[in-house]
Coordinates of N, CA and C in Angstrom, one line a residue:
Chain A
G161 N -5.5 -14.5 -10.8 CA -5.5 -13.1 -10.6 C -4.1 -12.6 -10.4
D162 N -3.9 -11.3 -10.2 CA -2.6 -10.8 -10.0 C -2.1 -11.1 -8.6
S163 N -0.8 -11.3 -8.4 CA -0.3 -11.6 -7.1 C 1.2 -11.2 -7.0
V164 N 1.7 -11.0 -5.8 CA 3.1 -10.6 -5.6 C 3.6 -11.5 -4.4
T165 N 4.7 -12.1 -4.6 CA 5.3 -13.0 -3.6 C 6.7 -12.4 -3.2
Q166 N 6.8 -12.1 -1.9 CA 8.1 -11.6 -1.4 C 8.7 -12.6 -0.4
M167 N 10.0 -12.5 -0.3 CA 10.7 -13.4 0.7 C 10.2 -13.0 2.1
E168 N 10.1 -14.0 3.0 CA 9.6 -13.8 4.3 C 10.7 -13.2 5.1
G169 N 10.3 -12.3 6.1 CA 11.3 -11.8 7.0 C 11.2 -12.4 8.4
P170 N 11.8 -11.8 9.3 CA 12.7 -10.6 9.2 C 14.0 -10.9 8.6
V171 N 14.6 -9.9 7.8 CA 15.9 -10.0 7.4 C 16.8 -9.2 8.3
T172 N 17.8 -9.8 8.9 CA 18.6 -9.1 9.8 C 20.0 -9.0 9.3
L173 N 20.5 -7.8 9.2 CA 21.9 -7.6 8.6 C 22.7 -6.7 9.5
S174 N 23.9 -6.7 9.4 CA 24.8 -5.8 10.0 C 25.0 -4.6 9.1
E175 N 25.3 -3.4 9.7 CA 25.5 -2.2 8.9 C 26.6 -2.4 7.9
E176 N 26.3 -1.9 6.7 CA 27.2 -1.9 5.5 C 27.1 -3.3 4.8
A177 N 26.3 -4.2 5.2 CA 26.1 -5.4 4.5 C 25.3 -5.2 3.2
F178 N 25.4 -6.1 2.3 CA 24.6 -6.1 1.0 C 23.2 -6.7 1.2
L179 N 22.2 -6.0 0.7 CA 20.8 -6.4 0.9 C 20.2 -6.8 -0.5
T180 N 19.5 -7.9 -0.4 CA 18.6 -8.4 -1.5 C 17.3 -8.8 -0.8
I181 N 16.2 -8.3 -1.3 CA 14.9 -8.7 -1.0 C 14.2 -9.2 -2.3
N182 N 13.9 -10.5 -2.3 CA 13.3 -11.0 -3.5 C 11.8 -10.7 -3.7
C183 N 11.4 -10.5 -4.9 CA 10.0 -10.2 -5.3 C 9.8 -10.9 -6.6
T184 N 8.8 -11.7 -6.7 CA 8.3 -12.2 -8.0 C 6.8 -11.9 -8.1
Y185 N 6.3 -11.9 -9.3 CA 4.9 -11.5 -9.5 C 4.2 -12.4 -10.5
T186 N 2.9 -12.4 -10.5 CA 2.1 -13.0 -11.5 C 1.0 -12.0 -11.9
A187 N 1.0 -11.7 -13.2 CA 0.0 -10.7 -13.6 C -0.3 -10.9 -15.1
T188 N -1.5 -10.4 -15.5 CA -1.8 -10.4 -16.9 C -1.3 -9.1 -17.5
G189 N -0.8 -9.2 -18.7 CA -0.3 -8.0 -19.4 C 1.1 -7.6 -18.9
Y190 N 1.3 -6.3 -18.9 CA 2.6 -5.8 -18.5 C 2.5 -4.8 -17.4
P191 N 2.6 -5.3 -16.2 CA 2.3 -4.4 -15.1 C 3.5 -3.4 -14.8
S192 N 3.2 -2.3 -14.1 CA 4.2 -1.5 -13.5 C 4.5 -2.0 -12.2
L193 N 5.8 -1.9 -11.8 CA 6.2 -2.5 -10.5 C 6.8 -1.5 -9.6
F194 N 6.6 -1.7 -8.3 CA 7.0 -0.7 -7.3 C 7.6 -1.4 -6.1
W195 N 8.4 -0.6 -5.4 CA 8.8 -0.9 -4.0 C 8.3 0.3 -3.1
Y196 N 7.6 -0.1 -2.0 CA 7.2 0.9 -1.0 C 7.9 0.5 0.3
V197 N 8.1 1.5 1.1 CA 8.8 1.3 2.4 C 7.9 2.0 3.5
Q198 N 7.9 1.3 4.6 CA 7.1 1.8 5.8 C 8.0 1.8 7.0
Y199 N 8.5 3.0 7.3 CA 9.3 3.2 8.5 C 8.5 3.1 9.8
P200 N 9.0 2.8 10.9 CA 8.2 2.6 12.1 C 7.4 3.9 12.4
G201 N 6.1 3.7 12.6 CA 5.3 4.9 13.0 C 4.9 5.8 11.8
E202 N 5.3 5.4 10.6 CA 5.0 6.3 9.5 C 4.2 5.6 8.4
G203 N 3.6 6.4 7.5 CA 2.9 5.8 6.4 C 3.7 5.2 5.3
L204 N 3.1 4.5 4.4 CA 3.8 3.9 3.3 C 4.4 5.0 2.4
Q205 N 5.6 4.8 1.9 CA 6.2 5.8 1.0 C 6.7 5.0 -0.2
L206 N 6.6 5.6 -1.4 CA 7.1 5.1 -2.6 C 8.6 5.2 -2.6
L207 N 9.3 4.0 -2.8 CA 10.8 4.0 -2.8 C 11.3 4.1 -4.2
L208 N 10.8 3.3 -5.1 CA 11.2 3.3 -6.5 C 10.2 2.6 -7.3
K209 N 10.3 2.8 -8.7 CA 9.3 2.1 -9.5 C 10.0 1.9 -10.9
A210 N 9.3 0.9 -11.7 CA 9.7 0.7 -13.0 C 8.5 0.3 -13.8
T211 N 8.3 0.9 -15.0 CA 7.1 0.8 -15.7 C 7.2 -0.1 -16.9
K212 N 8.4 -0.6 -17.3 CA 8.5 -1.5 -18.4 C 9.7 -2.4 -18.3
A213 N 9.7 -3.5 -19.0 CA 10.7 -4.5 -18.9 C 12.1 -3.9 -19.1
D214 N 13.0 -4.3 -18.3 CA 14.4 -3.9 -18.3 C 14.7 -2.6 -17.7
D215 N 13.6 -1.9 -17.3 CA 13.8 -0.6 -16.6 C 14.4 -0.9 -15.2
K216 N 15.3 0.1 -14.8 CA 15.8 0.0 -13.4 C 15.3 1.2 -12.7
G217 N 14.7 0.9 -11.5 CA 14.3 2.0 -10.6 C 15.4 2.1 -9.6
S218 N 15.6 3.4 -9.1 CA 16.6 3.6 -8.1 C 16.3 4.8 -7.3
N219 N 16.6 4.7 -6.0 CA 16.4 5.8 -5.1 C 17.1 5.5 -3.8
K220 N 17.8 6.5 -3.2 CA 18.4 6.4 -1.9 C 19.4 5.2 -1.8
G221 N 20.0 4.9 -2.9 CA 21.0 3.8 -2.9 C 20.3 2.4 -3.2
F222 N 19.0 2.4 -3.2 CA 18.3 1.1 -3.5 C 18.1 1.1 -5.0
E223 N 18.1 -0.2 -5.5 CA 17.8 -0.4 -7.0 C 17.0 -1.7 -7.2
A224 N 16.2 -1.7 -8.2 CA 15.5 -2.9 -8.6 C 15.3 -2.9 -10.1
T225 N 15.5 -4.0 -10.8 CA 15.4 -4.1 -12.2 C 14.2 -5.0 -12.6
Y226 N 13.4 -4.5 -13.5 CA 12.1 -5.2 -14.0 C 12.6 -6.3 -14.9
R227 N 12.5 -7.5 -14.5 CA 12.9 -8.7 -15.3 C 11.6 -9.4 -15.7
K228 N 11.3 -9.2 -17.0 CA 10.1 -9.8 -17.5 C 10.2 -11.4 -17.7
E229 N 11.5 -11.8 -18.0 CA 11.7 -13.2 -18.3 C 11.6 -14.1 -17.1
T230 N 11.9 -13.4 -15.9 CA 11.8 -14.2 -14.7 C 10.7 -13.6 -13.8
T231 N 9.9 -12.7 -14.3 CA 8.8 -12.1 -13.6 C 9.3 -11.7 -12.2
S232 N 10.4 -10.9 -12.1 CA 10.9 -10.6 -10.8 C 11.3 -9.1 -10.8
F233 N 11.4 -8.6 -9.5 CA 11.7 -7.2 -9.3 C 12.4 -7.1 -7.9
H234 N 13.6 -7.7 -7.8 CA 14.3 -7.8 -6.6 C 14.9 -6.5 -6.2
L235 N 14.8 -6.2 -4.9 CA 15.3 -5.0 -4.3 C 16.7 -5.2 -3.8
E236 N 17.7 -4.3 -4.1 CA 19.1 -4.4 -3.7 C 19.6 -3.1 -3.2
K237 N 20.5 -3.2 -2.3 CA 21.3 -2.1 -1.8 C 22.7 -2.5 -1.4
G238 N 23.7 -1.8 -1.8 CA 25.0 -2.3 -1.7 C 25.5 -2.2 -0.2
S239 N 25.0 -1.2 0.6 CA 25.5 -1.0 1.9 C 24.4 -0.4 2.8
V240 N 23.8 -1.3 3.6 CA 22.6 -0.8 4.4 C 23.1 -0.1 5.6
Q241 N 22.2 0.8 6.0 CA 22.4 1.6 7.3 C 21.3 1.2 8.3
V242 N 21.6 1.6 9.5 CA 20.6 1.3 10.6 C 19.3 2.0 10.2
S243 N 19.4 3.2 9.6 CA 18.2 4.0 9.2 C 17.4 3.3 8.1
D244 N 17.9 2.3 7.5 CA 17.1 1.6 6.5 C 16.1 0.5 7.1
S245 N 16.2 0.3 8.4 CA 15.3 -0.6 9.1 C 13.9 -0.2 8.9
A246 N 13.1 -1.1 8.3 CA 11.7 -0.7 8.0 C 11.1 -2.0 7.4
V247 N 9.8 -1.9 7.0 CA 9.2 -3.0 6.3 C 9.1 -2.5 4.8
Y248 N 9.5 -3.4 3.9 CA 9.5 -3.2 2.5 C 8.4 -4.0 1.8
F249 N 7.7 -3.3 0.9 CA 6.6 -4.0 0.2 C 6.8 -3.8 -1.3
C250 N 6.7 -5.0 -2.0 CA 6.7 -5.0 -3.5 C 5.3 -4.9 -3.9
A251 N 5.0 -4.2 -5.0 CA 3.7 -4.0 -5.5 C 3.6 -3.9 -7.0
L252 N 2.5 -4.2 -7.6 CA 2.3 -4.0 -9.0 C 0.9 -3.4 -9.3
D253 N 0.9 -2.8 -10.6 CA -0.4 -2.2 -11.1 C -0.5 -2.6 -12.5
T254 N -1.6 -3.3 -12.9 CA -1.8 -3.7 -14.3 C -2.6 -2.7 -15.1
G255 N -2.8 -1.5 -14.5 CA -3.5 -0.5 -15.2 C -4.8 -0.2 -14.6
R256 N -5.2 -0.9 -13.6 CA -6.5 -0.7 -12.9 C -6.4 0.5 -11.9
R257 N -5.1 0.9 -11.7 CA -4.8 2.0 -10.7 C -5.0 1.5 -9.3
A258 N -5.2 0.2 -9.1 CA -5.3 -0.4 -7.8 C -4.0 -1.3 -7.6
L259 N -3.2 -0.9 -6.6 CA -2.0 -1.7 -6.4 C -2.3 -3.0 -5.7
T260 N -1.5 -4.0 -6.2 CA -1.5 -5.3 -5.6 C -0.2 -5.5 -4.8
F261 N -0.2 -5.6 -3.5 CA 1.0 -5.7 -2.7 C 1.4 -7.1 -2.3
G262 N 2.7 -7.3 -2.1 CA 3.1 -8.4 -1.4 C 2.9 -8.3 0.1
S263 N 3.3 -9.3 0.9 CA 3.0 -9.3 2.3 C 4.0 -8.5 3.1
G264 N 5.1 -8.1 2.5 CA 6.0 -7.2 3.2 C 7.2 -8.0 3.7
T265 N 8.3 -7.4 3.8 CA 9.6 -8.0 4.4 C 10.2 -7.0 5.3
R266 N 10.3 -7.4 6.6 CA 10.9 -6.6 7.6 C 12.4 -6.7 7.6
L267 N 13.0 -5.5 7.5 CA 14.5 -5.4 7.5 C 14.9 -4.8 8.8
Q268 N 15.8 -5.5 9.5 CA 16.4 -5.0 10.7 C 17.9 -4.9 10.5
V269 N 18.5 -3.7 10.6 CA 19.9 -3.5 10.4 C 20.5 -3.2 11.8
Q270 N 21.5 -4.0 12.1 CA 22.2 -3.8 13.4 C 23.5 -3.0 13.3
P271 N 23.8 -2.1 14.2 CA 25.0 -1.4 14.2 C 26.3 -2.2 14.4
Chain B
G65 N -4.1 20.1 2.2 CA -3.2 20.0 3.3 C -1.8 19.5 2.8
A66 N -0.9 19.4 3.7 CA 0.5 19.0 3.3 C 0.5 17.5 3.1
G67 N -0.3 16.8 3.7 CA -0.3 15.3 3.5 C -1.7 14.8 3.5
V68 N -1.8 13.5 3.4 CA -3.1 12.8 3.5 C -3.4 12.6 5.0
S69 N -4.5 13.1 5.4 CA -4.9 13.1 6.9 C -6.0 12.1 7.1
Q70 N -5.8 11.2 8.0 CA -6.9 10.2 8.3 C -7.3 10.3 9.8
T71 N -8.6 10.3 10.0 CA -9.1 10.4 11.3 C -10.2 9.4 11.5
P72 N -10.4 8.8 12.7 CA -9.4 8.9 13.8 C -8.2 8.1 13.5
S73 N -7.2 8.2 14.3 CA -6.0 7.4 14.1 C -6.2 6.0 14.7
N74 N -7.1 5.9 15.7 CA -7.4 4.6 16.4 C -8.9 4.6 16.6
K75 N -9.6 3.5 16.4 CA -11.0 3.4 16.7 C -11.2 2.0 17.3
V76 N -11.8 2.0 18.4 CA -12.3 0.7 19.0 C -13.8 0.7 19.0
T77 N -14.4 -0.3 18.5 CA -15.9 -0.4 18.5 C -16.3 -1.8 18.8
E78 N -17.6 -1.9 19.2 CA -18.1 -3.2 19.6 C -18.7 -3.9 18.3
K79 N -18.6 -5.2 18.3 CA -19.2 -6.0 17.2 C -20.6 -5.6 17.0
G80 N -21.0 -5.4 15.7 CA -22.3 -5.0 15.4 C -22.5 -3.5 15.2
K81 N -21.6 -2.7 15.7 CA -21.8 -1.3 15.6 C -21.4 -0.7 14.2
Y82 N -21.8 0.5 13.9 CA -21.5 1.2 12.7 C -20.3 2.1 12.9
V83 N -19.3 2.2 11.9 CA -18.2 3.1 12.1 C -18.0 3.9 10.8
E84 N -17.4 5.1 10.9 CA -17.1 5.9 9.8 C -15.6 6.3 9.9
L85 N -14.8 6.1 8.9 CA -13.4 6.5 8.8 C -13.3 7.6 7.8
R86 N -12.5 8.6 8.2 CA -12.4 9.8 7.3 C -11.0 9.9 6.7
C87 N -11.0 10.4 5.4 CA -9.7 10.6 4.7 C -9.8 12.0 4.1
D88 N -8.8 12.8 4.4 CA -8.7 14.2 3.8 C -7.4 14.1 2.9
P89 N -7.6 14.1 1.6 CA -6.5 14.0 0.7 C -5.7 15.2 0.5
I90 N -4.6 15.2 -0.2 CA -3.8 16.3 -0.5 C -4.7 17.2 -1.4
S91 N -4.6 18.5 -1.1 CA -5.4 19.5 -1.9 C -5.1 19.4 -3.4
G92 N -6.1 19.2 -4.2 CA -5.9 19.2 -5.7 C -5.7 17.8 -6.2
H93 N -5.6 16.8 -5.4 CA -5.5 15.4 -5.8 C -6.9 14.9 -6.2
T94 N -7.0 14.5 -7.4 CA -8.3 14.0 -7.9 C -8.6 12.5 -7.6
A95 N -7.5 11.8 -7.5 CA -7.7 10.3 -7.3 C -7.5 10.0 -5.8
L96 N -8.4 9.1 -5.3 CA -8.3 8.8 -3.9 C -8.6 7.3 -3.8
Y97 N -7.8 6.6 -2.9 CA -7.8 5.1 -2.8 C -8.0 4.8 -1.3
W98 N -8.7 3.7 -1.1 CA -8.8 3.1 0.2 C -8.2 1.7 0.1
Y99 N -7.4 1.3 1.1 CA -6.8 0.0 1.3 C -7.0 -0.5 2.7
R100 N -7.0 -1.8 2.9 CA -7.1 -2.4 4.2 C -5.8 -3.3 4.4
Q101 N -5.2 -3.1 5.6 CA -4.0 -3.8 5.9 C -4.2 -4.6 7.2
S102 N -4.2 -5.9 7.0 CA -4.4 -6.8 8.2 C -3.0 -7.1 8.7
L103 N -2.9 -7.5 10.0 CA -1.6 -7.7 10.7 C -0.7 -8.6 9.9
G104 N 0.5 -8.2 9.6 CA 1.4 -9.1 8.9 C 1.2 -9.2 7.4
Q105 N 0.3 -8.5 6.9 CA 0.0 -8.6 5.5 C 0.2 -7.2 4.8
G106 N 0.3 -7.3 3.4 CA 0.4 -6.1 2.7 C -1.0 -5.5 2.5
P107 N -1.1 -4.2 2.2 CA -2.4 -3.6 2.0 C -3.2 -4.2 0.8
E108 N -4.5 -4.3 1.0 CA -5.4 -4.9 0.0 C -6.3 -3.7 -0.5
F109 N -6.4 -3.6 -1.8 CA -7.2 -2.6 -2.4 C -8.7 -2.8 -2.0
L110 N -9.4 -1.6 -1.7 CA -10.8 -1.6 -1.5 C -11.6 -0.9 -2.6
I111 N -11.2 0.4 -2.8 CA -12.0 1.2 -3.7 C -11.2 2.4 -4.1
Y112 N -11.5 2.8 -5.4 CA -10.7 4.0 -6.0 C -11.8 5.0 -6.5
F113 N -11.5 6.2 -6.1 CA -12.4 7.3 -6.6 C -11.6 8.2 -7.6
Q114 N -12.2 8.6 -8.7 CA -11.7 9.6 -9.6 C -12.7 10.8 -9.5
G115 N -12.3 11.8 -8.8 CA -13.3 12.9 -8.5 C -14.3 12.4 -7.5
T116 N -15.6 12.6 -7.8 CA -16.7 12.2 -6.9 C -17.1 10.8 -7.1
G117 N -16.8 10.2 -8.2 CA -17.3 8.9 -8.5 C -16.4 7.7 -8.2
A118 N -17.0 6.6 -7.8 CA -16.2 5.4 -7.5 C -15.8 4.7 -8.9
A119 N -14.6 4.9 -9.3 CA -14.2 4.3 -10.6 C -14.0 2.8 -10.5
D120 N -13.7 2.3 -9.3 CA -13.4 0.8 -9.1 C -13.7 0.5 -7.7
D121 N -14.8 -0.2 -7.4 CA -15.1 -0.6 -6.1 C -15.0 -2.2 -5.9
S122 N -14.2 -2.8 -6.8 CA -14.2 -4.3 -6.8 C -13.5 -4.9 -5.6
G123 N -12.8 -4.1 -4.8 CA -12.1 -4.6 -3.6 C -13.0 -4.6 -2.4
L124 N -14.1 -4.0 -2.4 CA -15.0 -4.0 -1.2 C -15.4 -5.4 -0.9
P125 N -15.2 -5.9 0.3 CA -15.4 -7.3 0.6 C -16.9 -7.7 0.6
N126 N -17.8 -6.9 0.9 CA -19.2 -7.2 1.0 C -20.0 -5.9 1.1
D127 N -21.3 -6.1 1.2 CA -22.2 -4.9 1.1 C -22.2 -4.2 2.5
R128 N -21.5 -4.6 3.5 CA -21.4 -3.9 4.7 C -20.5 -2.7 4.6
F129 N -19.6 -2.7 3.5 CA -18.7 -1.7 3.3 C -19.2 -0.7 2.2
F130 N -19.0 0.6 2.5 CA -19.4 1.6 1.5 C -18.6 2.8 1.7
A131 N -18.3 3.5 0.6 CA -17.5 4.7 0.7 C -18.1 5.8 -0.2
V132 N -17.9 7.0 0.2 CA -18.4 8.2 -0.5 C -17.3 9.3 -0.6
R133 N -17.5 10.1 -1.6 CA -16.6 11.3 -1.8 C -17.5 12.4 -2.4
P134 N -18.4 12.9 -1.7 CA -19.5 13.7 -2.3 C -19.0 15.0 -3.1
E135 N -17.9 15.6 -2.6 CA -17.5 16.8 -3.2 C -16.1 16.7 -3.9
G136 N -15.7 15.5 -4.1 CA -14.4 15.2 -4.8 C -13.2 15.5 -4.0
S137 N -13.4 15.6 -2.6 CA -12.2 15.9 -1.8 C -12.2 14.9 -0.7
V138 N -12.8 15.2 0.5 CA -12.8 14.3 1.6 C -13.6 13.0 1.3
S139 N -13.1 11.9 1.8 CA -13.9 10.7 1.6 C -14.1 10.0 2.9
T140 N -15.2 9.3 3.0 CA -15.6 8.6 4.2 C -15.8 7.1 3.9
L141 N -15.2 6.2 4.6 CA -15.4 4.8 4.5 C -16.3 4.4 5.6
K142 N -17.4 3.7 5.2 CA -18.5 3.4 6.2 C -18.6 1.9 6.3
I143 N -18.6 1.4 7.5 CA -18.7 -0.1 7.8 C -19.9 -0.3 8.7
Q144 N -20.8 -1.1 8.2 CA -22.0 -1.4 9.0 C -21.9 -2.7 9.7
R145 N -22.5 -2.9 10.8 CA -22.6 -4.2 11.5 C -21.2 -4.8 11.6
T146 N -20.3 -4.1 12.2 CA -18.9 -4.5 12.2 C -18.7 -5.9 12.8
E147 N -17.7 -6.6 12.2 CA -17.4 -7.9 12.7 C -15.9 -7.9 13.2
R148 N -15.5 -8.9 14.0 CA -14.2 -8.9 14.5 C -13.2 -9.0 13.4
G149 N -13.5 -9.7 12.3 CA -12.7 -9.8 11.1 C -12.4 -8.5 10.4
D150 N -13.2 -7.5 10.7 CA -12.9 -6.2 10.1 C -11.8 -5.4 10.7
S151 N -11.3 -6.0 11.9 CA -10.1 -5.3 12.5 C -8.9 -5.3 11.6
A152 N -8.4 -4.1 11.4 CA -7.3 -3.9 10.5 C -6.9 -2.4 10.5
V153 N -5.8 -2.1 9.8 CA -5.5 -0.7 9.6 C -6.1 -0.3 8.2
Y154 N -6.8 0.7 8.2 CA -7.4 1.2 6.9 C -6.6 2.4 6.4
L155 N -6.1 2.2 5.2 CA -5.2 3.2 4.7 C -5.9 4.0 3.5
C156 N -5.6 5.3 3.5 CA -6.1 6.1 2.4 C -4.9 6.6 1.6
A157 N -5.0 6.8 0.3 CA -4.0 7.4 -0.5 C -4.6 8.3 -1.5
S158 N -3.8 9.3 -1.9 CA -4.3 10.1 -3.0 C -3.2 10.4 -4.0
S159 N -3.6 10.8 -5.2 CA -2.6 11.1 -6.3 C -3.2 12.2 -7.2
Q160 N -2.4 12.8 -8.0 CA -2.9 14.0 -8.8 C -3.8 13.6 -9.8
G161 N -3.7 12.3 -10.3 CA -4.7 11.9 -11.3 C -4.5 10.4 -11.5
P162 N -5.3 9.8 -12.4 CA -5.3 8.4 -12.6 C -4.1 7.8 -13.2
N163 N -3.3 8.7 -13.9 CA -2.1 8.2 -14.5 C -0.8 8.6 -13.8
N164 N -1.0 9.0 -12.6 CA 0.1 9.5 -11.7 C 0.4 8.5 -10.6
Y165 N 1.6 7.9 -10.6 CA 1.9 6.9 -9.6 C 2.4 7.5 -8.3
G166 N 2.4 8.8 -8.2 CA 2.9 9.4 -7.0 C 1.9 9.3 -5.9
Y167 N 1.4 8.1 -5.6 CA 0.5 8.0 -4.5 C 1.1 8.5 -3.2
T168 N 0.3 9.2 -2.4 CA 0.7 9.6 -1.0 C -0.2 8.9 -0.1
F169 N 0.3 8.1 0.8 CA -0.5 7.4 1.8 C -0.6 8.2 3.1
G170 N -1.8 8.1 3.7 CA -1.9 8.5 5.1 C -1.4 7.5 6.0
S171 N -1.4 7.9 7.3 CA -0.9 7.0 8.4 C -1.8 5.9 8.8
G172 N -3.1 6.0 8.3 CA -4.0 5.0 8.6 C -4.9 5.2 9.8
T173 N -6.0 4.4 9.8 CA -6.9 4.3 11.0 C -6.8 2.9 11.4
R174 N -6.4 2.7 12.7 CA -6.4 1.3 13.2 C -7.8 1.0 13.8
L175 N -8.5 0.1 13.2 CA -9.8 -0.3 13.7 C -9.8 -1.6 14.4
T176 N -10.3 -1.6 15.6 CA -10.3 -2.8 16.4 C -11.8 -3.0 16.8
V177 N -12.3 -4.2 16.4 CA -13.7 -4.6 16.7 C -13.6 -5.6 17.8
V178 N -14.3 -5.3 19.0 CA -14.2 -6.2 20.1 C -15.5 -6.9 20.4

């Protein structure tokens, strides 16, 4: 079945550090890929998405590139801020309209 | 409404009781989804409605779980004979249609079965 594997957290960084959160997937066909973010006390929000191979999703300084050859969709940001502290979820959709999520990675950014 | 509203925000119930969780989607959104998020895990798909009908209920774990959306707007997730393992945050999301990935999630209902 479909599955998403994320690096375990928490990831603790200092402000302005470079961020990478790894995400790999297993799916039949060609899924669409997503990153969602959950800030403390808030609901899940779509951060970015990519719907086909080699697409790059970007938003708020975050980027992720759909790599079909390595079945990966790693999240990156060049300079994190304290306000980026949250839980990040990688997810896919194979067309069923039901998202398959990873287990989440908690990011803690220290001033 | 402005966002997806879920009520109650917290629910504590005794093992064996029946509970109902409500989701009020964004006005005009035809697609509605229920997910369950256990502690330390990502959300798991339960059921998807397109309009009034359940287009995909393959994620419902067993026949104690049931959901309805009689008028194509508000949805209710119903859990019979609750078990301690049902304790989780139940999330609802809606989108404008089946091909729109702009899901908006509610803040969830935290269900605790004691």
